[in-house]
Coordinates of C-alpha atoms and ligand atoms in Angstrom, one line a residue:
M1 CA 141.3 168.5 246.4
K2 CA 144.4 169.2 243.6
I3 CA 147.1 170.5 245.7
V4 CA 151.2 170.8 245.2
L5 CA 153.0 170.3 248.7
L6 CA 155.9 173.0 249.2
G7 CA 158.3 172.2 252.1
P8 CA 161.8 171.4 252.9
P9 CA 162.8 167.7 253.4
G10 CA 161.2 166.2 256.8
A11 CA 158.4 168.8 256.9
G12 CA 155.7 166.0 256.7
K13 CA 154.9 166.1 252.9
G14 CA 154.7 162.4 252.4
T15 CA 152.9 161.8 255.7
L16 CA 150.3 164.6 255.4
A17 CA 150.0 163.3 251.5
K18 CA 149.3 159.8 252.2
K19 CA 146.8 160.6 255.4
L20 CA 144.7 162.9 252.7
K21 CA 145.1 160.2 250.1
E22 CA 143.4 157.7 252.6
D23 CA 140.4 160.1 253.8
L24 CA 139.5 162.0 250.3
G25 CA 140.4 158.7 248.1
V26 CA 143.0 161.4 245.8
A27 CA 145.9 160.5 244.1
H28 CA 148.9 160.9 246.0
V29 CA 151.8 161.7 243.0
S30 CA 155.4 161.6 244.8
T31 CA 158.5 162.6 242.7
G32 CA 160.7 161.2 244.9
D33 CA 159.2 157.8 245.0
I34 CA 158.8 157.9 241.2
L35 CA 162.2 158.3 241.1
R36 CA 163.2 155.6 243.9
D37 CA 161.3 153.2 241.6
E38 CA 163.0 154.4 238.4
I39 CA 166.1 153.8 240.2
S40 CA 165.3 150.3 241.6
R41 CA 164.1 149.0 237.7
E42 CA 167.5 150.4 236.3
T43 CA 165.4 152.4 234.1
P44 CA 167.7 155.2 231.9
Y45 CA 165.8 158.0 234.0
G46 CA 166.8 156.0 237.2
H47 CA 170.5 155.9 236.1
E48 CA 170.6 159.6 235.2
A49 CA 168.7 160.4 238.2
Q50 CA 171.0 158.2 240.9
Q51 CA 174.1 160.4 241.1
Y52 CA 172.2 163.4 242.0
I53 CA 169.7 161.8 244.7
D54 CA 172.5 160.5 246.4
K55 CA 174.5 163.3 246.5
G56 CA 171.2 165.3 247.8
F57 CA 171.4 167.4 244.5
L58 CA 168.0 168.2 242.6
V59 CA 168.0 166.2 239.3
P60 CA 167.5 168.2 236.1
D61 CA 164.8 170.3 235.6
A62 CA 164.1 168.8 232.1
L63 CA 164.4 165.2 233.7
I64 CA 162.1 165.6 236.3
S65 CA 159.1 168.1 234.5
E66 CA 159.4 165.2 231.7
I67 CA 158.4 162.6 234.1
V68 CA 155.6 164.4 235.4
E69 CA 154.0 165.5 231.9
K70 CA 154.2 161.8 231.3
K71 CA 152.5 161.2 234.6
F72 CA 149.9 163.8 234.2
C73 CA 149.2 163.0 230.6
T74 CA 148.8 159.3 231.4
D75 CA 146.6 159.5 234.0
Q76 CA 145.1 162.6 233.1
H77 CA 141.4 161.1 234.3
E78 CA 142.5 159.7 237.9
L79 CA 144.4 163.0 238.4
S80 CA 141.3 165.1 237.3
K81 CA 139.5 163.5 240.3
G82 CA 142.0 165.1 242.7
Y83 CA 145.6 164.7 243.6
I84 CA 148.3 165.7 246.2
L85 CA 151.8 166.7 243.9
D86 CA 154.6 166.2 246.8
G87 CA 157.8 167.0 245.6
F88 CA 157.1 169.1 242.5
P89 CA 157.8 171.4 241.5
R90 CA 160.5 172.5 243.4
T91 CA 162.3 175.4 241.3
V92 CA 161.0 178.5 239.4
P93 CA 161.3 177.1 235.8
Q94 CA 159.3 173.9 237.1
A95 CA 156.5 175.6 238.1
Q96 CA 156.6 177.3 234.8
E97 CA 156.7 174.0 233.2
F98 CA 153.8 172.7 235.5
E99 CA 151.6 175.6 234.0
K100 CA 152.1 174.4 230.8
I101 CA 151.7 170.6 231.9
L102 CA 148.0 171.6 233.7
E103 CA 147.5 173.4 230.3
K104 CA 147.9 170.3 228.1
S105 CA 146.5 167.8 230.7
Q106 CA 143.5 170.0 231.7
V107 CA 143.4 168.6 235.0
G108 CA 143.5 171.4 236.9
F109 CA 144.9 173.1 240.1
D110 CA 143.8 174.7 243.3
F111 CA 146.6 175.5 245.5
A112 CA 149.9 175.3 246.6
L113 CA 150.4 174.5 250.4
Y114 CA 153.7 175.4 252.5
M115 CA 154.3 173.3 255.5
E116 CA 156.9 175.3 257.2
V117 CA 159.0 173.6 259.8
E118 CA 162.8 174.5 261.3
L119 CA 165.8 172.8 261.2
P120 CA 166.3 171.2 264.1
M121 CA 162.9 169.6 264.0
I122 CA 164.0 168.6 259.9
I123 CA 166.8 166.6 261.4
L124 CA 165.0 164.8 264.3
R125 CA 162.3 163.5 261.8
I126 CA 164.6 162.4 259.2
T127 CA 167.5 161.0 260.9
G128 CA 164.9 158.0 262.0
R129 CA 163.0 158.0 259.2
R130 CA 162.5 154.2 258.0
S131 CA 160.3 153.6 255.0
C132 CA 158.3 150.4 253.5
P133 CA 159.7 150.0 249.6
H134 CA 156.0 148.2 249.6
C135 CA 153.3 150.4 250.7
G136 CA 154.9 153.5 251.3
A137 CA 154.1 153.5 255.1
V138 CA 156.8 156.0 256.9
Y139 CA 157.8 155.1 260.2
H140 CA 160.6 157.0 262.9
A141 CA 163.0 154.9 264.9
T142 CA 162.2 156.6 268.3
R143 CA 159.0 158.9 267.7
R144 CA 156.7 156.1 265.6
P145 CA 158.7 152.7 265.7
S146 CA 156.6 149.7 263.7
K147 CA 155.4 147.0 266.1
E148 CA 158.5 144.9 264.9
E149 CA 161.9 146.3 264.4
G150 CA 162.8 146.9 260.3
I151 CA 159.3 145.1 259.8
C152 CA 156.1 147.2 258.2
D153 CA 153.0 147.1 260.3
V154 CA 150.9 147.3 257.0
C155 CA 152.1 145.1 254.8
G156 CA 155.2 142.7 256.4
S157 CA 157.9 144.1 253.9
H158 CA 161.4 145.1 255.6
L159 CA 161.6 148.6 256.5
F160 CA 164.6 150.6 254.7
E161 CA 166.4 153.9 255.6
R162 CA 166.9 156.1 252.7
N163 CA 170.6 156.8 251.3
D164 CA 169.9 160.1 251.3
D165 CA 168.5 160.5 255.0
N166 CA 171.8 161.0 256.7
E167 CA 172.8 164.3 258.5
D168 CA 175.5 165.6 256.2
T169 CA 172.8 165.0 253.0
I170 CA 170.5 166.7 254.7
R171 CA 171.7 169.7 255.5
H172 CA 172.9 170.2 251.7
R173 CA 169.2 169.2 250.8
V174 CA 168.1 172.0 253.3
N175 CA 169.9 174.4 251.4
V176 CA 168.9 173.7 248.2
F177 CA 165.2 173.7 249.3
M178 CA 166.4 177.3 250.7
E179 CA 168.3 178.3 247.4
S180 CA 165.9 176.3 244.6
T181 CA 162.8 176.0 246.4
L182 CA 161.7 178.7 248.1
P183 CA 161.2 181.5 245.5
I184 CA 158.3 179.5 244.5
V185 CA 156.5 180.1 247.7
D186 CA 156.8 183.7 246.8
Y187 CA 155.8 182.5 242.9
Y188 CA 152.5 181.1 244.1
E189 CA 151.9 183.9 247.0
K190 CA 152.0 186.8 244.1
R191 CA 149.4 184.5 242.3
N192 CA 147.1 184.2 245.0
L193 CA 147.8 180.5 244.9
L194 CA 149.6 180.0 248.6
R195 CA 148.4 178.4 251.8
R196 CA 150.9 178.4 254.9
V197 CA 150.5 175.8 257.7
N198 CA 153.2 174.9 260.7
G199 CA 154.6 171.7 259.6
N200 CA 155.1 171.5 263.4
D201 CA 151.8 170.5 263.9
D202 CA 150.8 166.5 264.0
P203 CA 150.1 165.8 260.4
E204 CA 146.9 164.5 261.7
E205 CA 145.7 168.3 262.9
I206 CA 146.5 169.5 259.5
R207 CA 144.6 167.0 257.8
D208 CA 141.6 167.4 259.6
K209 CA 141.5 170.9 258.7
L210 CA 142.1 170.7 255.0
V211 CA 139.3 167.6 254.7
N212 CA 136.7 169.5 256.7
E213 CA 137.5 172.8 254.3
D214 CA 137.3 170.5 251.5
K215 CA 133.8 169.4 252.7
R216 CA 132.4 172.3 253.2
Ligands
AMP301 P1 161.8 163.6 248.1 O1 161.8 162.2 248.1 O2 160.8 164.2 247.6 O3 162.6 163.9 249.5 O4 162.9 163.5 246.8 C1 164.2 162.6 247.0 C2 165.6 163.3 245.9 O5 164.5 163.1 244.5 C3 165.5 164.7 245.7 O6 166.3 165.1 246.8 C4 166.0 165.1 244.7 O7 167.7 164.9 244.3 C5 165.3 164.0 244.0 N1 163.8 165.1 243.3 C6 162.5 164.7 243.7 N2 161.8 165.6 243.1 C7 162.4 166.3 242.3 C8 162.1 167.5 241.8 N3 160.8 168.3 241.3 N4 163.2 168.2 240.8 C9 164.5 168.0 240.8 N5 164.9 166.8 242.1 C10 163.9 166.1 242.5

């Protein structure tokens, strides 16, 4: 399975990607995770990206495309076996750039999966989100709490709340999604490379459907 996940923040892209990774053994490439890692390592990419991320803006297309190109060309062998790309492309120029990256890396691509979800659900999901910096497990303060508050069930690390997970920034990120990312749903639909799922559904249900189809 070689897919791109599309959807507003809080659609469940990261949660679904982690489940598909476990089930199918495919790589999960999250551009948000890559950028947060660059920031924590204080790299030049991280310095440039942080100012945009903290305000809920998209980082420049050229910066993120360069990062994804590097990843696809370096990990070509692993990604050729399957990947879930989560968070890229997010604009039409990025989608065009992604075609070039695929041509260059010869990694292959099946389809884009659009997870549709409404604003109240997005706010509910994101405002309680807690993530593990070590293993990437994601919890929710009330809907899916860790067994011990603030501690990851899987690896025991301290959980953190993302700087950009507050209600104002979320509303802004949703607007950015509507303006910049929604046009690529159309871009993939016109190329017959789009599938839609209801992002309000349980991620397990969506995962089961996709995995069963993949095995057929
Ligand atoms: P995410 O974890 O996917 O919600 O990404 C967190 C933040 O990283 C976004 O709000 C953007 O500021 C930045 N980001 C991640 N992927 C991209 C991308 N493809 N294009 C531009 N900015 C991105």
